[in-house]
Coordinates of C-alpha atoms in Angstrom, one line a residue:
X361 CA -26.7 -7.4 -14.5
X362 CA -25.8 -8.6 -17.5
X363 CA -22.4 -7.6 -18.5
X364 CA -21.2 -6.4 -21.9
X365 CA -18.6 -8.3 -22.8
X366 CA -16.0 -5.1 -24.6
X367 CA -13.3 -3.2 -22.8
X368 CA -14.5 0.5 -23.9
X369 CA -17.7 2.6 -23.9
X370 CA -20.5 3.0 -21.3
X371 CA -23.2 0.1 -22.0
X372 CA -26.5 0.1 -20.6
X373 CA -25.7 -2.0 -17.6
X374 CA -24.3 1.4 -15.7
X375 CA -28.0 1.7 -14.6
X376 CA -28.2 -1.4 -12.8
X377 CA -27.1 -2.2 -9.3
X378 CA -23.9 -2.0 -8.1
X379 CA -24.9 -5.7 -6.5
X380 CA -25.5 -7.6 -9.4
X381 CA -22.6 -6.8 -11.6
X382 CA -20.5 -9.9 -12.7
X383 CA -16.9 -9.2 -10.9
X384 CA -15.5 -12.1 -12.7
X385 CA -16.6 -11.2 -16.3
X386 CA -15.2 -7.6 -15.7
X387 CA -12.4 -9.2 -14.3
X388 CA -11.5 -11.3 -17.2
X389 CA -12.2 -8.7 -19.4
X390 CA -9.5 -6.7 -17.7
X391 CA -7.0 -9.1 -17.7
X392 CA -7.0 -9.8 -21.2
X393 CA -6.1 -6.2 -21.9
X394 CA -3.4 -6.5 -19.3
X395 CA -1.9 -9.5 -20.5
X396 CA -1.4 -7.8 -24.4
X397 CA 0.1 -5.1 -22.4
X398 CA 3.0 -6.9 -20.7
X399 CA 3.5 -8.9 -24.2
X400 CA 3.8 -5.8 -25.6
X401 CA 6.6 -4.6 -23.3
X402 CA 8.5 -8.0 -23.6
X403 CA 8.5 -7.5 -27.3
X404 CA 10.0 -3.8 -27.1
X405 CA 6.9 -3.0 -29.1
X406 CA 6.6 0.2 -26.4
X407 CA 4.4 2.4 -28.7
X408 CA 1.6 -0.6 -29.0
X409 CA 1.9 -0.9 -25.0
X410 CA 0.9 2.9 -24.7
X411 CA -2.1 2.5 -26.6
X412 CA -3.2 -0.7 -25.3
X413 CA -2.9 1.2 -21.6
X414 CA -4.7 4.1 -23.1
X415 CA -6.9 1.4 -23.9
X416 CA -7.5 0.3 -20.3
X417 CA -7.7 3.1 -18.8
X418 CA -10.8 4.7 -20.7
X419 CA -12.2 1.1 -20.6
X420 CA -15.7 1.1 -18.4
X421 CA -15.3 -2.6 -17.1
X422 CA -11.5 -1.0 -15.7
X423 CA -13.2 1.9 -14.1
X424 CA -15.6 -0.3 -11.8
X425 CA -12.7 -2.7 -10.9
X426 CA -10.8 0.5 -10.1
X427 CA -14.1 2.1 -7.7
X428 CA -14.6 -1.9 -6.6
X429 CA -10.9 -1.8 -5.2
X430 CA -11.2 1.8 -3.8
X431 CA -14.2 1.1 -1.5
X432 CA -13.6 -2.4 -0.9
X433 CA -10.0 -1.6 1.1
X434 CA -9.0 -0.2 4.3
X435 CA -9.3 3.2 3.7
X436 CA -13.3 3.0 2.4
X437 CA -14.5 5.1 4.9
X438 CA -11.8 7.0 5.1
X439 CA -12.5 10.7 3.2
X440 CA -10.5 13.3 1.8
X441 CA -10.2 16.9 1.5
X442 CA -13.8 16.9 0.8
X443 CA -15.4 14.3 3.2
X444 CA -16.5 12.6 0.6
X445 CA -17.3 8.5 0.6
X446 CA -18.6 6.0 -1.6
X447 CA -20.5 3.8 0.9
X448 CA -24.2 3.4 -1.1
X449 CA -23.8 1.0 -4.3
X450 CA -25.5 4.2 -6.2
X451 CA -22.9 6.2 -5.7
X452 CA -20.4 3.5 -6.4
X453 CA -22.3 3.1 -10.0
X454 CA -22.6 7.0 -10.6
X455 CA -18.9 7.5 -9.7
X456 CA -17.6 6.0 -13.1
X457 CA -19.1 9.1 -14.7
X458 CA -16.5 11.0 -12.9
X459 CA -13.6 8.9 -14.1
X460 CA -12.8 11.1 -17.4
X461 CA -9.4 12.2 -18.3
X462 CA -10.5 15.4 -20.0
X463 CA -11.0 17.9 -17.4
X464 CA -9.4 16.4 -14.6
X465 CA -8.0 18.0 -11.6
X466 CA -7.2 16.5 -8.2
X467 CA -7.8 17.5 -5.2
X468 CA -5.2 18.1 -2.7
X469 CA -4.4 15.2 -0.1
X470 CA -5.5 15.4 3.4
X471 CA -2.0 15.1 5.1
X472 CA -2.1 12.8 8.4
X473 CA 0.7 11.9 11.0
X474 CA 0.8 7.8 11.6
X475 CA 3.5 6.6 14.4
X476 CA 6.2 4.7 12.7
X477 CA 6.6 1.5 13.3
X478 CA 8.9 0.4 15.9
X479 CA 9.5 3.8 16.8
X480 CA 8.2 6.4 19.2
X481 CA 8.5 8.7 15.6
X482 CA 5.7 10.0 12.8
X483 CA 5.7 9.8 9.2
X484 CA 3.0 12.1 7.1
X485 CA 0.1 9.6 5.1
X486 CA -1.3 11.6 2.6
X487 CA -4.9 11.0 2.1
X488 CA -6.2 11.3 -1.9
X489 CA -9.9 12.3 -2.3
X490 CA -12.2 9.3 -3.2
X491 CA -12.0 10.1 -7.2
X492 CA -8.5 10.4 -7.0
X493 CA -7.9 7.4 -5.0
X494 CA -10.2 5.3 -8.0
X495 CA -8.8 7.2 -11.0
X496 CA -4.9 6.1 -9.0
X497 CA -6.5 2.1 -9.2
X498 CA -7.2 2.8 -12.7
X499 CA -4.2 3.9 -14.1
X500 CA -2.3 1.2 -11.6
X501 CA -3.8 -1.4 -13.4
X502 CA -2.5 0.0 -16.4
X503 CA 0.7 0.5 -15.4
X504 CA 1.6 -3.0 -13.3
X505 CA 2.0 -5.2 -16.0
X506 CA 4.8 -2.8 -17.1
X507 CA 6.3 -2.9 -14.3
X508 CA 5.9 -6.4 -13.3
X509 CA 7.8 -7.0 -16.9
X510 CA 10.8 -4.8 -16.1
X511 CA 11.2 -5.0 -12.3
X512 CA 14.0 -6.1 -10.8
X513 CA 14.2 -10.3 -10.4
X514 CA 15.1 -9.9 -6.8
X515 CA 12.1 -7.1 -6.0
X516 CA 9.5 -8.0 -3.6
X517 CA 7.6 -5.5 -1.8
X518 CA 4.2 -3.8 -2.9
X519 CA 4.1 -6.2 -5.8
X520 CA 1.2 -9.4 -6.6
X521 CA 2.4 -12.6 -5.3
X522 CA 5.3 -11.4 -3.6
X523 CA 5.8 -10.8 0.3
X524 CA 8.7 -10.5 3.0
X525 CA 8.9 -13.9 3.5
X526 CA 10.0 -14.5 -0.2
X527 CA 12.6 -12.2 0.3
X528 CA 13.9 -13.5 3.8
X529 CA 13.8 -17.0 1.6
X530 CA 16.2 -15.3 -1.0
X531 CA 18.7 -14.0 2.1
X532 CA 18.7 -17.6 3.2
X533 CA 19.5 -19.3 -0.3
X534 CA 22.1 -16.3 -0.9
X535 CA 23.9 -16.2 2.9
X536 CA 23.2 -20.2 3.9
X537 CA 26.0 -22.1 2.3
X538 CA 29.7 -22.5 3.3
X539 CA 31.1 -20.5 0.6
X540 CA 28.2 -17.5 0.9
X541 CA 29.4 -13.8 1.0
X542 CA 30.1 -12.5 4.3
X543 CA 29.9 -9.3 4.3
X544 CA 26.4 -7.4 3.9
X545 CA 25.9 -3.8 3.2
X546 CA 22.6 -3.0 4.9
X547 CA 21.5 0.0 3.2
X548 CA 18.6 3.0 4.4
X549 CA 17.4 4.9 1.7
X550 CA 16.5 8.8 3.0
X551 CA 12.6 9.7 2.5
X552 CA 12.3 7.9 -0.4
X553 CA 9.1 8.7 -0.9
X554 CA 9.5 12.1 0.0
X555 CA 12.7 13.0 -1.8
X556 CA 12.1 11.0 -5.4
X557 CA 12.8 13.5 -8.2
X558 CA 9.2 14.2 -10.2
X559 CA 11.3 15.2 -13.4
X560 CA 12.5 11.6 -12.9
X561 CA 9.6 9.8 -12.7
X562 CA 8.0 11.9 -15.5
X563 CA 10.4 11.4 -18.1
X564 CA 10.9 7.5 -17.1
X565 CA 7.5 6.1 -15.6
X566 CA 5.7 4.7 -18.9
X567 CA 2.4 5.9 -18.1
X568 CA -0.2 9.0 -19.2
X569 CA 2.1 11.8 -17.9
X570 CA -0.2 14.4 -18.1
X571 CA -2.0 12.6 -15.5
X572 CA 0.7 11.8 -13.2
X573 CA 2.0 14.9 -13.2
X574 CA -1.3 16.3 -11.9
X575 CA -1.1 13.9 -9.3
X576 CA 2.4 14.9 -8.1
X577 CA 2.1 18.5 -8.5
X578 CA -1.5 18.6 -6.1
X579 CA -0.3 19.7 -2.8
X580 CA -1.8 18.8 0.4
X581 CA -3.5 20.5 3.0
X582 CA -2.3 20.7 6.8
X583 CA -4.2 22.1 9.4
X584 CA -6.3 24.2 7.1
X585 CA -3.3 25.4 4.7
X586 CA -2.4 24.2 1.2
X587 CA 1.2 23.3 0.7
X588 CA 3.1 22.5 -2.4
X589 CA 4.6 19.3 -3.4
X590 CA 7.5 19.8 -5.1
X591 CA 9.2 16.4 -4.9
X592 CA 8.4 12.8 -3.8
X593 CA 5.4 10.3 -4.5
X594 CA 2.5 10.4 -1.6
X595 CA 2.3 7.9 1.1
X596 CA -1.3 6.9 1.4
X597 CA -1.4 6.7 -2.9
X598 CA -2.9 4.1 -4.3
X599 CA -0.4 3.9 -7.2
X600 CA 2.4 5.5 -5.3
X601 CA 3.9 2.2 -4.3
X602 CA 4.5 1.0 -8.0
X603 CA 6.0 4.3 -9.3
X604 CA 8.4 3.9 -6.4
X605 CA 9.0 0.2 -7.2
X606 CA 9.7 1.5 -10.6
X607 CA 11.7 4.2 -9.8
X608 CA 14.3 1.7 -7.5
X609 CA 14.5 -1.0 -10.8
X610 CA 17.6 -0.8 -12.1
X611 CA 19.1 -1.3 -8.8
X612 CA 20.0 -4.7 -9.0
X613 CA 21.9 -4.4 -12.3
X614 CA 23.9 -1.3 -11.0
X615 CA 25.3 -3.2 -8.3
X616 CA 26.0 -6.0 -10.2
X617 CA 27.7 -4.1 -12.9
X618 CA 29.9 -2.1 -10.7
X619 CA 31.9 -5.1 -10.2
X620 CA 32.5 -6.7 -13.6
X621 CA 33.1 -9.9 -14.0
X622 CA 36.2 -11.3 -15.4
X623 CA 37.8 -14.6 -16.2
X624 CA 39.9 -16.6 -13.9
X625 CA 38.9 -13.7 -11.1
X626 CA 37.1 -15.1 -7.6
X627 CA 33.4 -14.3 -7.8
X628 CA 32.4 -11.0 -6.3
X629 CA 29.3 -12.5 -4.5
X630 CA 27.4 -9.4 -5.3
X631 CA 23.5 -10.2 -4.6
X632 CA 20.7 -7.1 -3.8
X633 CA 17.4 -8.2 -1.9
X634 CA 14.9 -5.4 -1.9
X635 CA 11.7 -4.9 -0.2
X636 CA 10.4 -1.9 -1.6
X637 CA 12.8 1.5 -0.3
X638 CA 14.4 -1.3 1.6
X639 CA 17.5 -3.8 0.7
X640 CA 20.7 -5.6 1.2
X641 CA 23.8 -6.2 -0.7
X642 CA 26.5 -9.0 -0.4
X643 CA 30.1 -8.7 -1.4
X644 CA 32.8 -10.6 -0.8
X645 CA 35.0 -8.5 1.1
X646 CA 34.3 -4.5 2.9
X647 CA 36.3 -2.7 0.6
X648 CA 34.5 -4.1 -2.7
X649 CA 31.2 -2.6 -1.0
X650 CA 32.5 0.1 0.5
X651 CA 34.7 1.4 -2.6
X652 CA 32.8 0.2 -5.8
X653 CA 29.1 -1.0 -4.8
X654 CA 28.2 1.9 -3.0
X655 CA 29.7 4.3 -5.0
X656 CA 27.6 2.9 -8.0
X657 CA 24.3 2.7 -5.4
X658 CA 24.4 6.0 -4.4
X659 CA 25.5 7.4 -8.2
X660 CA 21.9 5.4 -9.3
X661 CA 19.8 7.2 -5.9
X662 CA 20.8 10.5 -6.9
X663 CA 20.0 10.7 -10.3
X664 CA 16.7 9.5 -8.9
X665 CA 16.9 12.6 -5.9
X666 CA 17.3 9.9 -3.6
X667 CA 20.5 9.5 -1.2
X668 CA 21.0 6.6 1.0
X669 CA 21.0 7.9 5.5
X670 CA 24.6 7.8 6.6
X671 CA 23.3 7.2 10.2
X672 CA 21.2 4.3 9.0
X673 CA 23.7 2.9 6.3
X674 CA 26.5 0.5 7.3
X675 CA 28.4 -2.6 6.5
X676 CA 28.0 -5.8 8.5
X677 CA 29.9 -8.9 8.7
X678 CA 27.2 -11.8 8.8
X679 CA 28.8 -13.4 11.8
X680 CA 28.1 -10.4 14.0
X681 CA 24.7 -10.4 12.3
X682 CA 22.0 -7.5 11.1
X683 CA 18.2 -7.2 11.0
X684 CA 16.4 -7.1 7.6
X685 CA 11.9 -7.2 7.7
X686 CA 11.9 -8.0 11.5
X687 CA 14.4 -10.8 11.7
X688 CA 18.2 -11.3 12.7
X689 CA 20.3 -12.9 10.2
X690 CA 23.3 -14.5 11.7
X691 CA 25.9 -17.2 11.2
X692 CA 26.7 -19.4 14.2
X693 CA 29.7 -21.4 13.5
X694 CA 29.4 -21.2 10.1
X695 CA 25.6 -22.0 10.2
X696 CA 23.1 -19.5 9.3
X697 CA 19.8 -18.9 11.3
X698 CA 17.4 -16.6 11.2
X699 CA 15.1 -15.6 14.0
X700 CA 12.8 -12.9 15.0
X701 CA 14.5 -9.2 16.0
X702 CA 14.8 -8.7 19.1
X703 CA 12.9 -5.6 18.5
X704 CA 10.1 -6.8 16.8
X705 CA 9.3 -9.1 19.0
X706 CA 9.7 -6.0 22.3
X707 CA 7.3 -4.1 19.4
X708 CA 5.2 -7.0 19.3
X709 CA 5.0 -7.5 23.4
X710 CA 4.1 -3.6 23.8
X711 CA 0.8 -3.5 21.2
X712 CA -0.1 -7.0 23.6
X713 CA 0.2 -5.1 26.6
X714 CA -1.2 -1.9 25.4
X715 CA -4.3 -4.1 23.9
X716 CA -4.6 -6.0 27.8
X717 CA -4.4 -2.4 29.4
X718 CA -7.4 -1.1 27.2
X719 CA -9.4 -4.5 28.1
X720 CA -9.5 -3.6 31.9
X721 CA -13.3 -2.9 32.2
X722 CA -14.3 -5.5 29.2
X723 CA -15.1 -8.8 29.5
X724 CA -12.6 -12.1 28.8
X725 CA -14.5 -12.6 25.0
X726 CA -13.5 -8.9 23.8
X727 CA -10.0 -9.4 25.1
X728 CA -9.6 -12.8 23.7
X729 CA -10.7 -11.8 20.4
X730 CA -8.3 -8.7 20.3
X731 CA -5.6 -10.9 21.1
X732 CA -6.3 -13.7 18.7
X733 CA -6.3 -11.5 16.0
X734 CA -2.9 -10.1 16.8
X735 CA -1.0 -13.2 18.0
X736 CA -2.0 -14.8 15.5
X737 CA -1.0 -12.1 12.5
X738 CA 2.1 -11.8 14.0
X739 CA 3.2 -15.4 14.6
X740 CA 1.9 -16.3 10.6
X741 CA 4.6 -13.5 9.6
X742 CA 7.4 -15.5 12.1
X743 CA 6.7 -19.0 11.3
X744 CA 8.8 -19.3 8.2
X745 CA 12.1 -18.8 10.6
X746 CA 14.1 -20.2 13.6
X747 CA 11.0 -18.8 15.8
X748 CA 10.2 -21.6 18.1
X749 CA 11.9 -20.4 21.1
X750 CA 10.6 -17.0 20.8
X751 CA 7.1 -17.9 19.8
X752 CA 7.3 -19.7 24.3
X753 CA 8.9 -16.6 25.1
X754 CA 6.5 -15.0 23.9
X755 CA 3.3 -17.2 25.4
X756 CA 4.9 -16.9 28.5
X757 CA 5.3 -13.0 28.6
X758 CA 1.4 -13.2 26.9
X759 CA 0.8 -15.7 30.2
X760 CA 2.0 -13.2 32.8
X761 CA 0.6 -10.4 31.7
X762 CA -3.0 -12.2 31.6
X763 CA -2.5 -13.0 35.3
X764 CA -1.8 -9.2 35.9
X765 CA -5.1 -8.2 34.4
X766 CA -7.1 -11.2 36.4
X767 CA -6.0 -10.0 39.5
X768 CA -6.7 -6.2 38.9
X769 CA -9.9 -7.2 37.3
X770 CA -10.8 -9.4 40.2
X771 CA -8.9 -7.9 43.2
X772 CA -11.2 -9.7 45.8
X773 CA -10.9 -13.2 44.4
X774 CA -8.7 -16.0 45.2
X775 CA -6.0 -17.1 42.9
X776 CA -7.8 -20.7 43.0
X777 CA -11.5 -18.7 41.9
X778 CA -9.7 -17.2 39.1
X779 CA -7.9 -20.4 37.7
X780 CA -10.9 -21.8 38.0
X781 CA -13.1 -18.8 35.9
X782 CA -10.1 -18.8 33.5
X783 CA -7.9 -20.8 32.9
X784 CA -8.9 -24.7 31.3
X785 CA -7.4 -28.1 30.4
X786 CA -7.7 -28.6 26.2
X787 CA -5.6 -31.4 25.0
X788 CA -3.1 -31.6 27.9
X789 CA -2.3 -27.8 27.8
X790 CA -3.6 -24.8 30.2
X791 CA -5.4 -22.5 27.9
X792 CA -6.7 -18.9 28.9
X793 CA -10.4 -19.5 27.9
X794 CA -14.2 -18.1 28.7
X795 CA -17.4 -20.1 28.3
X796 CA -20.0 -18.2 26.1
X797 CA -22.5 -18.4 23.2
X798 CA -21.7 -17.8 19.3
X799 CA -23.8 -16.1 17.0
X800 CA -26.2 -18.5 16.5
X801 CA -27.0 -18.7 20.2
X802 CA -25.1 -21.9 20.7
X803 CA -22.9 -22.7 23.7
X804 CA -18.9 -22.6 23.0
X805 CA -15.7 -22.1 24.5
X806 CA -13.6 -18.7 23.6
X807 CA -9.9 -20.0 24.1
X808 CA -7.0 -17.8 23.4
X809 CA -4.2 -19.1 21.0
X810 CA -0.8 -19.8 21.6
X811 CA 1.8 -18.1 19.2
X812 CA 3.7 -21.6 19.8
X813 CA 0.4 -23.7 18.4
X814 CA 0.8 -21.7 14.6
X815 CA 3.8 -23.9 13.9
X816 CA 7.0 -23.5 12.1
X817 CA 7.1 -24.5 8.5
X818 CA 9.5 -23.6 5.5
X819 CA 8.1 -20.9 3.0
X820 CA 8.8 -22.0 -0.6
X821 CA 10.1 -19.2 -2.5
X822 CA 8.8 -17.3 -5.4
X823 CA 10.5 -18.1 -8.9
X824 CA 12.8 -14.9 -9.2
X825 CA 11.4 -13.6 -13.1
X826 CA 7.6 -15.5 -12.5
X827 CA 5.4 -12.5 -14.2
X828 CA 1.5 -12.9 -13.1
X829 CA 0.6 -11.5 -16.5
X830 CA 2.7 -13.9 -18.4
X831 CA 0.4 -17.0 -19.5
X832 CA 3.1 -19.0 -19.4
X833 CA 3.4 -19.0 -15.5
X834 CA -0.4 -19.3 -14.7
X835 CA -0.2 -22.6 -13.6
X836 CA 2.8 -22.1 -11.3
X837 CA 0.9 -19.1 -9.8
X838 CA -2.1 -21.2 -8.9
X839 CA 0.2 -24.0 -7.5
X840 CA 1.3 -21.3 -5.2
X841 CA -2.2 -20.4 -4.5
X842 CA -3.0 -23.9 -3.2
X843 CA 0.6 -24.3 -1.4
X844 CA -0.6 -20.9 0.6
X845 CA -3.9 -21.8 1.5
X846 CA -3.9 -25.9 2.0
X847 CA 0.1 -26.3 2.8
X848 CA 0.5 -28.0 -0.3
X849 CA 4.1 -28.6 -1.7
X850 CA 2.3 -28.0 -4.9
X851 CA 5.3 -25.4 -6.3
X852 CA 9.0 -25.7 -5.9
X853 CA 11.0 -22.5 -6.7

């Protein structure tokens, strides 16, 4: 397919296949638009940014980037209200004719329940319908360079080029040092996306609001009935995590400003780390958090219909320590280090026994790949900590509970036959292992990974303002791209 190189219309190229389309053409072409946007926004120049999104968002190469993303995720083959998918690249191609603002009316979501993590507990995903989900990723690609321009320095979840591990970074480089605050107000923010005000988000979220208001106002449907939504984003919406993002900016500078600064006075210490609905914030002392930030946090949540949850809302002092993204923070005679929770690594231990448990009646190759994938995901999240103790704990516990499974597998063989069948010698180190044959038909060995062989190593932080659709910080973004993927200290933050 050859390409038309223009941001709006519907050239001739929406009869050829889906296959040959030139991603990285339409991708350029999309950037460019998104770039002008966030220029825009730095300059102030609001009423040029709204009709360069406008722009975007009626553009043809932005509507197959948005049906590209939409069955190219997770969720594909996942339908809504109307069973409806987008698995053949003709339907993919044919769905941009349904992308058109005039005449547009969602569906209503397909409400699920998901177990929480950690927790024995459900929260309700809401599930858009597949032209809802694509016309969401269209209007989210109009909407993040806004708010990538305006968000918060110390933001990082749900946004490009930003995980937890950035923020943990951030928590080390506030709390670390001798003179660091002490006292942390770990703060839980009640249903955010629930409870968000839609009169809010409407009069403050710069984006088509005839369209988003349709998209908060759809409903969902529940065992056969159709509810109202009266309040709160969706959970399961594609765009849903940046008008919350957007929704919580502002945050930072509240906190900040409800301790002025003023000469010849001791530094507050005031610092906020957020991941998405959830955050931190330092202070010097209890009472300045307890009597001035908190006051000004909870003033911010409610003119946003938010509230933080008393239960889950306290103060800590960093000696005793507190949990933030699935690791313990703590200071140990004056020296800070951060390790895995407790409970995320008891979480972690119960999905590896639950996945040996389902394995009873399959063979050592299934089990080993099941495993792989999850010791391995969750030891690349750990790494960047204090972890190396818990990563043998862990291998041990992982060790135990394989001999368990041999001997209920293999209840009329010797301990000798099964070390033998199982377990092998690979570079001075017992490894759980099965001999078998690849795709390609070729002899190999199957050998189940250690979470203590994925290494420890110190994650370089993101620069705090670094905006992806800022030319300006293109290089640095690619350094980051090759530190990430080859280990390169490429970047320095």
């Amino acid at each position: 397919m050859t390409v038309i190189n223009r941001s709006t219309g519907a050239p001739s190229g929406r009869r050829s296949k889906w296959n040959s389309i030139d991603w990285k053409t339409i991708s350029r072409s999309v950037r460019r638009l998104q770039v002008r946007i966030a220029k825009a926004v730095r300059e102030k120049k609001f009423g040029k940014a709204n009709a360069l999104q406008w722009l975007l968002t009626h553009s043809y190469h932005a509507k197959l980037l948005a049906i590209k993303r939409v069955t190219s995720n997770k969720g594909k083959r996942t339908p809504g209200v109307d069973n409806v998918t987008w698995t053949t690249p003709r339907r993919k191609i044919n769905a941009v004719k349904l992308l058109k603002r005039r005449g547009y009316r969602p569906q209503p979501l397909r409400r699920i329940h998901i177990p929480k993590k950690n927790s024995s507990k459900k929260r309700p995903l809401s599930i858009p319908a597949m032209v809802d989900r694509a016309f969401q990723a269209l209007y989210k690609l109009a909407l993040e360079p806004v708010a990538e321009t305006l968000a918060d320095p110390n933001s990082y979840g749900f946004r490009p080029n930003r995980n937890c591990a950035d923020a943990i970074a951030q928590c080390f480089i506030i709390l670390s040092s001798k003179t660091s605050p002490r006292w942390i107000l770990e703060a839980d923010i009640k249903a955010c996306f629930d409870e968000v005000s839609h009169s809010w988000v409407l009069a403050n979220t710069p984006i088509d609001r005839q369209v988003t208001r349709k998209w908060l106002k759809s409903g969902y449907m529940e065992n056969s009935k159709l509810y109202p939504t009266e309040t709160g984003t969706p959970q399961g919406g594609i765009i849903s995590p940046t008008i919350a993002n957007m929704t919580l900016d502002g945050l930072e500078t509240a906190a900040k400003s409800s301790v002025p600064k003023r000469k010849g006075k001791t530094s507050t210490k005031v610092n906020v780390i957020r991941y998405a609905d959830d955050f931190i914030i330092t202070g010097r002392s209890k009472d300045l958090l307890e009597q001035k930030v908190r006051p000004a946090v909870e003033a911010f949540l409610q003119e946003r219909g938010l509230s933080l949850s008393k239960e889950k809302t306290r103060i800590t002092k960093i000696e005793d320590g507190f949990n933030f993204l699935g690791q313990n923070l703590r200071k140990y005679g004056g020296k800070l280090l951060i390790k895995p929770a407790k409970e995320s690594v008891k979480a972690f231990l119960s999905v590896v026994r639950r996945t040996i448990r389902k394995h009873l009646g399959s063979n050592a190759k299934a089990l080993i790949k099941d495993l792989n994938s999850k010791i391995r995901g969750w030891a690349n999240y750990h790494r960047h900590v204090v972890s190396g103790n818990t990563f043998s704990y862990v291998d041990t516990c992982i060790y135990k509970l394989l001999w368990q499974w041999m001997r209920r597998k293999h209840n009329n063989k010797s301990k000798d036959w099964m070390t033998k069948k199982y377990w092998m010698n690979d570079s001075r180190s017992w490894v759980f292992g099965v001999k078998g044959k690849n795709k390609k038909g070729q002899p190999c060995l199957f050998k189940l990974i250690k979470a203590g062989s994925i290494g420890v190593d110190r994650y370089i932080k993101v620069i705090g303002l670094a905006n992806p659709y800022d030319p300006k910080y293109d290089e640095y973004f690619e350094d980051r791209k090759r530190y990430k993927t080859y280990g390169m200290s490429a970047c320095s933050a």
